[in-house]
mmCIF file of C-alpha atoms in Angstrom:
data_model
loop_
_atom_site.group_PDB
_atom_site.id
_atom_site.type_symbol
_atom_site.label_atom_id
_atom_site.label_comp_id
_atom_site.label_asym_id
_atom_site.label_seq_id
_atom_site.Cartn_x
_atom_site.Cartn_y
_atom_site.Cartn_z
ATOM 1 C CA MET A 1 140.383 34.424 103.083
ATOM 2 C CA GLN A 2 142.329 33.135 106.095
ATOM 3 C CA LYS A 3 145.565 34.860 107.076
ATOM 4 C CA ASN A 4 147.903 34.702 110.058
ATOM 5 C CA ILE A 5 149.249 38.075 111.185
ATOM 6 C CA VAL A 6 152.030 38.653 113.692
ATOM 7 C CA VAL A 7 151.423 41.806 115.713
ATOM 8 C CA ILE A 8 154.401 43.568 117.289
ATOM 9 C CA GLU A 9 153.020 46.472 119.283
ATOM 10 C CA GLY A 10 156.448 47.682 120.381
ATOM 11 C CA ASP A 11 157.127 50.702 122.565
ATOM 12 C CA GLY A 12 155.605 54.063 123.452
ATOM 13 C CA ILE A 13 152.478 54.772 121.437
ATOM 14 C CA GLY A 14 153.028 51.634 119.372
ATOM 15 C CA PRO A 15 150.477 49.533 121.289
ATOM 16 C CA GLU A 16 147.828 52.282 121.181
ATOM 17 C CA VAL A 17 147.946 52.922 117.448
ATOM 18 C CA THR A 18 148.410 49.255 116.545
ATOM 19 C CA ARG A 19 145.259 48.328 118.459
ATOM 20 C CA GLN A 20 143.278 50.675 116.253
ATOM 21 C CA ALA A 21 144.717 49.082 113.125
ATOM 22 C CA VAL A 22 143.756 45.633 114.427
ATOM 23 C CA LYS A 23 140.302 46.981 115.220
ATOM 24 C CA VAL A 24 139.952 48.097 111.592
ATOM 25 C CA LEU A 25 141.261 44.788 110.261
ATOM 26 C CA ASN A 26 138.656 42.998 112.368
ATOM 27 C CA ALA A 27 135.946 45.208 110.875
ATOM 28 C CA VAL A 28 137.220 44.355 107.389
ATOM 29 C CA ALA A 29 137.200 40.655 108.234
ATOM 30 C CA GLU A 30 133.691 40.742 109.697
ATOM 31 C CA HIS A 31 132.271 42.792 106.830
ATOM 32 C CA GLY A 32 133.935 40.736 104.106
ATOM 33 C CA GLY A 33 133.786 37.247 105.549
ATOM 34 C CA HIS A 34 137.541 36.912 106.048
ATOM 35 C CA GLU A 35 139.409 35.414 108.967
ATOM 36 C CA PHE A 36 142.486 37.067 110.430
ATOM 37 C CA THR A 37 144.253 35.424 113.361
ATOM 38 C CA TYR A 38 146.842 37.310 115.390
ATOM 39 C CA LYS A 39 149.932 36.275 117.301
ATOM 40 C CA TYR A 40 151.358 38.987 119.561
ATOM 41 C CA CYS A 41 155.145 39.101 119.856
ATOM 42 C CA LEU A 42 157.838 41.242 121.500
ATOM 43 C CA MET A 43 160.427 43.569 119.989
ATOM 44 C CA GLY A 44 162.213 46.749 121.039
ATOM 45 C CA ALA A 45 162.631 48.236 124.523
ATOM 46 C CA ASP A 46 159.684 46.242 125.813
ATOM 47 C CA ALA A 47 161.405 43.050 124.688
ATOM 48 C CA ILE A 48 164.696 44.106 126.324
ATOM 49 C CA ASP A 49 162.907 44.720 129.618
ATOM 50 C CA LYS A 50 161.153 41.352 129.509
ATOM 51 C CA THR A 51 163.734 39.087 127.855
ATOM 52 C CA GLY A 52 167.066 40.934 127.761
ATOM 53 C CA THR A 53 167.127 41.028 123.959
ATOM 54 C CA PRO A 54 165.472 43.460 121.515
ATOM 55 C CA LEU A 55 164.319 40.604 119.268
ATOM 56 C CA PRO A 56 163.575 37.241 120.912
ATOM 57 C CA ASP A 57 163.968 34.092 118.807
ATOM 58 C CA GLU A 58 160.257 33.399 119.307
ATOM 59 C CA THR A 59 159.409 36.618 117.466
ATOM 60 C CA ILE A 60 161.643 35.731 114.522
ATOM 61 C CA GLU A 61 160.139 32.243 114.281
ATOM 62 C CA ALA A 62 156.577 33.570 114.427
ATOM 63 C CA ALA A 63 157.322 36.230 111.803
ATOM 64 C CA LEU A 64 158.915 33.698 109.451
ATOM 65 C CA ASN A 65 155.774 31.542 109.666
ATOM 66 C CA SER A 66 153.252 34.369 109.275
ATOM 67 C CA ASP A 67 151.502 35.843 106.265
ATOM 68 C CA ALA A 68 152.358 39.409 107.353
ATOM 69 C CA ILE A 69 153.603 41.453 110.304
ATOM 70 C CA LEU A 70 151.857 44.523 111.696
ATOM 71 C CA PHE A 71 154.315 46.633 113.681
ATOM 72 C CA GLY A 72 153.846 49.662 115.935
ATOM 73 C CA ALA A 73 157.024 51.513 116.899
ATOM 74 C CA ILE A 74 160.198 51.034 118.912
ATOM 75 C CA GLY A 75 162.396 53.268 121.011
ATOM 76 C CA HIS A 76 162.741 54.588 124.559
ATOM 77 C CA PRO A 77 164.463 57.683 125.986
ATOM 78 C CA LYS A 78 166.657 55.622 128.326
ATOM 79 C CA TYR A 79 168.391 54.203 125.237
ATOM 80 C CA ASP A 80 168.269 57.397 123.159
ATOM 81 C CA ASN A 81 170.064 59.250 125.958
ATOM 82 C CA ASP A 82 172.700 56.577 126.498
ATOM 83 C CA PRO A 83 175.092 56.361 123.527
ATOM 84 C CA SER A 84 177.128 53.744 125.361
ATOM 85 C CA ALA A 85 174.254 51.239 125.557
ATOM 86 C CA LYS A 86 175.320 47.926 123.986
ATOM 87 C CA VAL A 87 171.790 46.586 123.587
ATOM 88 C CA ARG A 88 169.357 48.954 121.860
ATOM 89 C CA PRO A 89 165.722 48.656 120.671
ATOM 90 C CA GLU A 90 166.620 49.544 117.073
ATOM 91 C CA GLN A 91 168.848 46.486 116.848
ATOM 92 C CA GLY A 92 165.713 44.385 116.942
ATOM 93 C CA LEU A 93 164.241 46.019 113.851
ATOM 94 C CA LEU A 94 167.491 45.770 111.881
ATOM 95 C CA LYS A 95 167.808 42.107 112.806
ATOM 96 C CA LEU A 96 164.190 41.405 111.855
ATOM 97 C CA ARG A 97 164.719 43.006 108.447
ATOM 98 C CA LYS A 98 167.748 40.787 107.884
ATOM 99 C CA SER A 99 166.003 37.664 109.175
ATOM 100 C CA LEU A 100 163.003 38.186 106.896
ATOM 101 C CA GLN A 101 165.146 39.501 104.017
ATOM 102 C CA LEU A 102 163.014 42.634 103.868
ATOM 103 C CA PHE A 103 165.025 44.415 101.214
ATOM 104 C CA ALA A 104 162.525 47.038 100.051
ATOM 105 C CA ASN A 105 160.820 49.750 102.084
ATOM 106 C CA ILE A 106 157.870 51.374 100.333
ATOM 107 C CA ARG A 107 156.532 54.731 101.533
ATOM 108 C CA PRO A 108 153.627 56.401 99.729
ATOM 109 C CA VAL A 109 153.480 60.177 100.119
ATOM 110 C CA THR A 110 150.120 61.871 99.538
ATOM 111 C CA THR A 111 148.515 65.119 100.608
ATOM 112 C CA TYR A 112 145.032 65.811 101.927
ATOM 113 C CA PRO A 113 143.170 69.013 100.979
ATOM 114 C CA ALA A 114 141.694 69.244 104.489
ATOM 115 C CA LEU A 115 145.189 69.430 106.001
ATOM 116 C CA GLN A 116 146.976 71.744 103.604
ATOM 117 C CA HIS A 117 147.059 74.491 106.229
ATOM 118 C CA LEU A 118 149.290 72.286 108.409
ATOM 119 C CA SER A 119 151.955 71.707 105.795
ATOM 120 C CA PRO A 120 155.046 73.933 105.714
ATOM 121 C CA LEU A 121 154.551 74.186 101.946
ATOM 122 C CA LYS A 122 152.168 76.499 100.109
ATOM 123 C CA ALA A 123 148.811 75.081 99.050
ATOM 124 C CA LYS A 124 149.541 75.446 95.331
ATOM 125 C CA ILE A 125 152.627 73.258 95.735
ATOM 126 C CA LEU A 126 150.642 70.548 97.538
ATOM 127 C CA GLU A 127 147.997 70.001 94.856
ATOM 128 C CA ASP A 128 148.099 66.510 93.314
ATOM 129 C CA VAL A 129 151.163 65.357 95.256
ATOM 130 C CA ASP A 130 151.226 61.559 95.050
ATOM 131 C CA PHE A 131 154.488 59.645 94.893
ATOM 132 C CA ILE A 132 156.108 56.522 96.344
ATOM 133 C CA ILE A 133 159.630 56.111 97.675
ATOM 134 C CA PHE A 134 161.328 52.735 97.214
ATOM 135 C CA ARG A 135 164.218 52.549 99.681
ATOM 136 C CA GLU A 136 166.696 49.669 99.687
ATOM 137 C CA LEU A 137 166.618 48.322 103.213
ATOM 138 C CA THR A 138 169.286 45.712 103.941
ATOM 139 C CA GLY A 139 172.466 47.036 102.326
ATOM 140 C CA GLY A 140 174.585 50.167 102.234
ATOM 141 C CA ILE A 141 176.280 52.031 105.027
ATOM 142 C CA TYR A 142 173.837 50.930 107.748
ATOM 143 C CA PHE A 143 174.902 47.300 107.327
ATOM 144 C CA GLY A 144 178.527 47.792 106.292
ATOM 145 C CA LYS A 145 181.614 47.030 108.332
ATOM 146 C CA LYS A 146 182.070 49.459 111.218
ATOM 147 C CA GLU A 147 185.308 50.246 112.991
ATOM 148 C CA THR A 148 186.588 52.681 115.599
ATOM 149 C CA SER A 149 190.299 53.156 116.277
ATOM 150 C CA ALA A 150 191.743 52.123 119.606
ATOM 151 C CA ASP A 151 192.246 55.739 120.642
ATOM 152 C CA GLY A 152 188.675 56.643 119.657
ATOM 153 C CA ASN A 153 189.779 59.379 117.269
ATOM 154 C CA GLN A 154 188.925 57.668 114.001
ATOM 155 C CA ALA A 155 185.847 55.780 112.834
ATOM 156 C CA MET A 156 184.777 54.052 109.633
ATOM 157 C CA ASP A 157 181.500 52.856 108.107
ATOM 158 C CA ASP A 158 181.692 50.859 104.879
ATOM 159 C CA CYS A 159 179.038 51.346 102.200
ATOM 160 C CA THR A 160 178.734 48.260 100.010
ATOM 161 C CA TYR A 161 176.226 47.191 97.356
ATOM 162 C CA THR A 162 176.038 44.294 94.916
ATOM 163 C CA ARG A 163 174.329 44.196 91.543
ATOM 164 C CA GLU A 164 171.843 41.641 92.869
ATOM 165 C CA GLU A 165 170.814 43.883 95.780
ATOM 166 C CA ILE A 166 170.136 46.755 93.396
ATOM 167 C CA GLU A 167 168.365 44.666 90.770
ATOM 168 C CA ARG A 168 165.796 43.116 93.074
ATOM 169 C CA ILE A 169 164.431 46.427 94.381
ATOM 170 C CA ALA A 170 164.776 48.152 91.017
ATOM 171 C CA HIS A 171 162.460 45.610 89.391
ATOM 172 C CA LEU A 172 159.865 46.241 92.113
ATOM 173 C CA ALA A 173 160.079 49.999 91.574
ATOM 174 C CA PHE A 174 159.816 49.725 87.789
ATOM 175 C CA ARG A 175 156.774 47.456 88.029
ATOM 176 C CA GLN A 176 155.134 49.916 90.405
ATOM 177 C CA ALA A 177 155.856 52.770 87.978
ATOM 178 C CA GLN A 178 154.158 50.796 85.198
ATOM 179 C CA GLN A 179 150.978 50.711 87.299
ATOM 180 C CA ARG A 180 151.128 54.436 88.028
ATOM 181 C CA ARG A 181 152.245 57.369 85.858
ATOM 182 C CA LYS A 182 155.166 55.486 84.296
ATOM 183 C CA ARG A 183 157.945 57.654 85.655
ATOM 184 C CA LEU A 184 160.851 56.572 87.841
ATOM 185 C CA THR A 185 163.529 58.769 89.421
ATOM 186 C CA LEU A 186 166.761 57.232 90.671
ATOM 187 C CA VAL A 187 168.328 59.273 93.457
ATOM 188 C CA ASP A 188 172.065 58.794 93.956
ATOM 189 C CA LYS A 189 175.385 60.600 94.341
ATOM 190 C CA ALA A 190 177.054 59.187 91.240
ATOM 191 C CA ASN A 191 179.366 62.180 90.864
ATOM 192 C CA VAL A 192 181.141 61.175 94.085
ATOM 193 C CA LEU A 193 180.350 57.607 95.223
ATOM 194 C CA GLU A 194 181.326 54.340 93.556
ATOM 195 C CA THR A 195 178.251 52.617 94.981
ATOM 196 C CA SER A 196 176.058 55.276 93.375
ATOM 197 C CA ARG A 197 177.762 54.739 90.041
ATOM 198 C CA LEU A 198 176.929 51.041 90.309
ATOM 199 C CA TRP A 199 173.315 51.923 91.147
ATOM 200 C CA ARG A 200 173.087 54.141 88.072
ATOM 201 C CA LYS A 201 174.636 51.539 85.759
ATOM 202 C CA VAL A 202 172.360 48.737 86.995
ATOM 203 C CA VAL A 203 169.212 50.881 86.747
ATOM 204 C CA GLN A 204 170.167 51.974 83.227
ATOM 205 C CA ASP A 205 170.573 48.316 82.259
ATOM 206 C CA ILE A 206 167.231 47.307 83.785
ATOM 207 C CA ALA A 207 165.404 50.260 82.236
ATOM 208 C CA ARG A 208 165.709 48.574 78.824
ATOM 209 C CA GLN A 209 163.236 45.968 80.058
ATOM 210 C CA TYR A 210 160.690 48.677 80.918
ATOM 211 C CA SER A 211 160.576 50.803 77.788
ATOM 212 C CA ASP A 212 157.237 52.323 78.800
ATOM 213 C CA VAL A 213 158.759 53.909 81.937
ATOM 214 C CA LYS A 214 160.558 57.251 81.689
ATOM 215 C CA VAL A 215 163.679 57.267 83.877
ATOM 216 C CA ASP A 216 165.247 60.350 85.461
ATOM 217 C CA PHE A 217 168.407 60.639 87.540
ATOM 218 C CA LEU A 218 168.902 63.122 90.381
ATOM 219 C CA PHE A 219 171.769 63.658 92.799
ATOM 220 C CA VAL A 220 170.508 63.329 96.358
ATOM 221 C CA ASP A 221 171.114 66.976 97.290
ATOM 222 C CA ASN A 222 169.069 68.152 94.302
ATOM 223 C CA ALA A 223 166.376 65.582 95.037
ATOM 224 C CA ALA A 224 166.033 66.886 98.607
ATOM 225 C CA MET A 225 165.524 70.361 97.215
ATOM 226 C CA GLN A 226 163.071 69.273 94.499
ATOM 227 C CA ILE A 227 160.868 67.418 97.010
ATOM 228 C CA ILE A 228 160.241 70.796 98.641
ATOM 229 C CA LEU A 229 160.147 72.986 95.524
ATOM 230 C CA ASN A 230 157.963 70.773 93.334
ATOM 231 C CA PRO A 231 156.947 67.453 94.928
ATOM 232 C CA LYS A 232 154.222 66.766 92.368
ATOM 233 C CA GLN A 233 156.882 66.101 89.701
ATOM 234 C CA PHE A 234 157.673 62.721 91.290
ATOM 235 C CA ASP A 235 155.932 59.412 90.692
ATOM 236 C CA VAL A 236 158.247 56.620 91.891
ATOM 237 C CA ILE A 237 161.541 57.443 93.616
ATOM 238 C CA LEU A 238 164.152 54.684 93.870
ATOM 239 C CA THR A 239 167.194 55.051 96.095
ATOM 240 C CA GLU A 240 169.672 53.376 98.431
ATOM 241 C CA ASN A 241 169.311 52.837 102.155
ATOM 242 C CA MET A 242 170.649 55.992 103.813
ATOM 243 C CA PHE A 243 169.413 58.392 101.135
ATOM 244 C CA GLY A 244 165.977 56.759 101.344
ATOM 245 C CA ASP A 245 165.903 57.077 105.116
ATOM 246 C CA ILE A 246 166.580 60.807 104.944
ATOM 247 C CA LEU A 247 164.403 61.664 101.945
ATOM 248 C CA SER A 248 161.377 59.704 103.124
ATOM 249 C CA ASP A 249 161.468 61.467 106.494
ATOM 250 C CA GLU A 250 161.773 64.806 104.712
ATOM 251 C CA ALA A 251 158.817 63.958 102.475
ATOM 252 C CA SER A 252 156.695 62.888 105.435
ATOM 253 C CA VAL A 253 156.188 66.465 106.643
ATOM 254 C CA ILE A 254 154.554 67.468 103.357
ATOM 255 C CA SER A 255 151.218 65.952 104.398
ATOM 256 C CA GLY A 256 151.023 68.036 107.573
ATOM 257 C CA SER A 257 151.580 65.366 110.224
ATOM 258 C CA LEU A 258 154.126 62.619 110.758
ATOM 259 C CA GLY A 259 151.302 60.477 112.108
ATOM 260 C CA LEU A 260 149.604 60.092 108.735
ATOM 261 C CA LEU A 261 152.046 58.103 106.655
ATOM 262 C CA PRO A 262 152.220 54.306 106.368
ATOM 263 C CA SER A 263 154.942 52.068 105.022
ATOM 264 C CA ALA A 264 155.581 48.511 103.920
ATOM 265 C CA SER A 265 158.792 46.495 104.016
ATOM 266 C CA ILE A 266 158.771 43.575 101.621
ATOM 267 C CA GLY A 267 161.211 40.917 100.542
ATOM 268 C CA LYS A 268 161.411 37.174 100.051
ATOM 269 C CA GLY A 269 159.066 36.191 102.877
ATOM 270 C CA ALA A 270 156.370 37.745 105.031
ATOM 271 C CA ALA A 271 156.049 41.515 104.627
ATOM 272 C CA LEU A 272 156.060 44.023 107.484
ATOM 273 C CA PHE A 273 153.742 47.025 107.734
ATOM 274 C CA GLU A 274 154.300 50.002 110.027
ATOM 275 C CA PRO A 275 153.614 53.729 110.400
ATOM 276 C CA ILE A 276 156.712 55.829 109.795
ATOM 277 C CA HIS A 277 156.553 57.704 113.113
ATOM 278 C CA GLY A 278 158.552 56.809 116.193
ATOM 279 C CA SER A 279 157.461 55.675 119.625
ATOM 280 C CA TYR A 280 156.603 59.236 120.839
ATOM 281 C CA PRO A 281 157.055 58.351 124.542
ATOM 282 C CA GLN A 282 155.665 61.711 125.723
ATOM 283 C CA ALA A 283 152.197 60.645 124.541
ATOM 284 C CA THR A 284 152.273 57.100 125.834
ATOM 285 C CA GLY A 285 149.043 56.038 127.533
ATOM 286 C CA LYS A 286 147.246 59.333 126.881
ATOM 287 C CA ASP A 287 145.066 58.130 123.967
ATOM 288 C CA ILE A 288 146.086 61.160 121.872
ATOM 289 C CA ALA A 289 148.410 59.673 119.243
ATOM 290 C CA ASN A 290 147.358 59.723 115.604
ATOM 291 C CA PRO A 291 146.466 56.148 114.552
ATOM 292 C CA LEU A 292 146.054 56.896 110.832
ATOM 293 C CA GLY A 293 149.624 55.936 109.950
ATOM 294 C CA SER A 294 149.067 52.527 111.513
ATOM 295 C CA ILE A 295 145.577 52.135 110.029
ATOM 296 C CA LEU A 296 146.818 53.068 106.558
ATOM 297 C CA SER A 297 149.672 50.590 107.030
ATOM 298 C CA ALA A 298 146.947 48.002 107.608
ATOM 299 C CA ALA A 299 145.450 49.116 104.288
ATOM 300 C CA MET A 300 148.805 48.371 102.625
ATOM 301 C CA LEU A 301 148.713 44.968 104.339
ATOM 302 C CA LEU A 302 145.300 44.331 102.795
ATOM 303 C CA ASP A 303 146.682 45.285 99.378
ATOM 304 C CA HIS A 304 149.484 42.785 99.963
ATOM 305 C CA PHE A 305 146.836 40.113 100.550
ATOM 306 C CA GLY A 306 145.131 41.078 97.290
ATOM 307 C CA LEU A 307 142.189 42.660 99.103
ATOM 308 C CA HIS A 308 142.351 45.857 97.084
ATOM 309 C CA LYS A 309 138.682 46.774 97.458
ATOM 310 C CA GLU A 310 138.903 46.462 101.225
ATOM 311 C CA ALA A 311 142.128 48.481 101.309
ATOM 312 C CA GLY A 312 140.449 51.221 99.293
ATOM 313 C CA ARG A 313 137.570 51.258 101.752
ATOM 314 C CA VAL A 314 139.980 51.789 104.667
ATOM 315 C CA ARG A 315 141.660 54.693 102.859
ATOM 316 C CA GLU A 316 138.265 56.164 102.044
ATOM 317 C CA ALA A 317 137.312 55.954 105.717
ATOM 318 C CA ALA A 318 140.541 57.637 106.825
ATOM 319 C CA ASN A 319 139.991 60.453 104.354
ATOM 320 C CA TRP A 320 136.402 60.810 105.565
ATOM 321 C CA THR A 321 137.557 61.382 109.147
ATOM 322 C CA LEU A 322 139.948 64.108 107.994
ATOM 323 C CA GLN A 323 137.348 65.826 105.827
ATOM 324 C CA ASN A 324 134.900 65.884 108.731
ATOM 325 C CA SER A 325 137.459 67.126 111.277
ATOM 326 C CA PHE A 326 137.559 63.922 113.292
ATOM 327 C CA VAL A 327 141.242 64.368 113.992
ATOM 328 C CA THR A 328 143.737 63.783 116.777
ATOM 329 C CA LYS A 329 145.655 66.336 118.800
ATOM 330 C CA ASP A 330 148.613 66.567 116.417
ATOM 331 C CA ILE A 331 146.277 67.986 113.772
ATOM 332 C CA ASP A 332 143.986 70.098 115.964
ATOM 333 C CA PRO A 333 145.336 70.803 119.483
ATOM 334 C CA VAL A 334 141.993 72.261 120.626
ATOM 335 C CA ASN A 335 139.127 70.363 119.020
ATOM 336 C CA PHE A 336 140.609 66.896 118.872
ATOM 337 C CA TYR A 337 139.358 63.335 119.262
ATOM 338 C CA PHE A 338 140.993 60.390 120.973
ATOM 339 C CA THR A 339 143.110 57.719 119.340
ATOM 340 C CA SER A 340 140.575 55.036 120.191
ATOM 341 C CA THR A 341 137.701 57.175 118.891
ATOM 342 C CA ILE A 342 139.325 57.551 115.467
ATOM 343 C CA GLY A 343 139.820 53.794 115.382
ATOM 344 C CA GLU A 344 136.169 53.240 116.207
ATOM 345 C CA LEU A 345 134.991 55.714 113.574
ATOM 346 C CA ILE A 346 137.042 54.105 110.830
ATOM 347 C CA SER A 347 135.940 50.628 111.908
ATOM 348 C CA ASP A 348 132.293 51.739 111.781
ATOM 349 C CA TYR A 349 132.827 53.254 108.327
ATOM 350 C CA VAL A 350 134.496 50.100 107.010
ATOM 351 C CA GLY A 351 131.659 48.052 108.486
ATOM 352 C CA GLY A 352 129.087 50.065 106.548
ATOM 353 C CA LYS A 353 127.600 51.889 109.551
ATOM 354 C CA ILE A 354 128.654 55.364 108.368
ATOM 355 C CA PRO A 355 128.749 57.851 106.656
ATOM 356 C CA GLY A 356 125.364 59.057 107.686
ATOM 357 C CA ASP A 357 123.958 60.897 110.647
ATOM 358 C CA ILE A 358 126.277 60.613 113.606
ATOM 359 C CA HIS A 359 126.011 62.034 117.062
ATOM 360 C CA ARG A 360 129.096 64.173 117.709
ATOM 361 C CA GLU A 361 128.261 64.524 121.386
ATOM 362 C CA ASN A 362 128.409 60.752 121.810
ATOM 363 C CA ILE A 363 131.730 60.613 120.003
ATOM 364 C CA GLU A 364 133.189 63.227 122.337
ATOM 365 C CA LEU A 365 131.923 61.206 125.314
ATOM 366 C CA ARG A 366 133.487 58.024 123.896
ATOM 367 C CA LYS A 367 130.071 56.423 123.503
ATOM 368 C CA SER A 368 128.710 54.788 120.402
ATOM 369 C CA THR A 369 129.486 56.691 117.228
ATOM 370 C CA ILE A 370 126.060 55.946 115.805
ATOM 371 C CA ILE A 371 122.774 57.630 116.716
#
């Protein structure tokens, strides 16, 4: 298989974790006889510094002509702390989503037995948690008309959805549910919002085409509570843009570290894969960031290419590192391993060099992982 991948390393820890994901993809390619070529492009604060814009036209063109995009993170404190800034890193990501028509964000949420002690939830609640959130990505209040009065005392954000926007992501979510435990939960606020009532009507109409899928409806406030009280009840969650943003971030802490969770944004063209964490500028250049979110995003990229066996191997390798306490500082502040070391371990595992006898002293010294 030959595939062209655009790599956007972004800001903060983005370059560090993305390099580990590329390292793993190269191991997959070498082991399986595939060929991945990479084109590195700019977006975010780094792009503003170098070009004056958060998303150069060259990046859009490269992304449109790629088979997939691997993305790190964007954001910088100088923009976070300046609400008056007219040009912001996040504008680049929103524009890229629109340009590529990436209308569906997919976030799997799973738990790891080895990390249950890090979760704010009790161990018995964490058993068998495995669900996916489908978040609509290009509509709703984030993309609606925005106005502020001349005196600055009144502001407005429009929330708008069309039947077509709801249908296209709903079909994706229903098809995913058919491949899993055949249960879909629509999260809305249909008791208050007209847009939510449209969501509920459209999903009820579409559900007739998927008679094997059981459909539930939850108001967003109840859904937020249920994700904490009993997360294992969920299989596929479908929701609109803002609700999905909030709920997926809430769900991310269940696993024990924000650095563990991947995501995919898909639409009509090339798909984009990224860890859900931010740019974490405090850790930039220290080789301590958790690369698993980025590496597992690469696994989702492999699934997108139809390389399901290879994707499973990457997930198996990531789980192996956790089970054997090869973890980064966010998981174990005392006995931790470096970002680059985790990337090397997973690459070696994917390449068939481990599991087996490994020399922990060499790992700690950043030497070869193999005896």
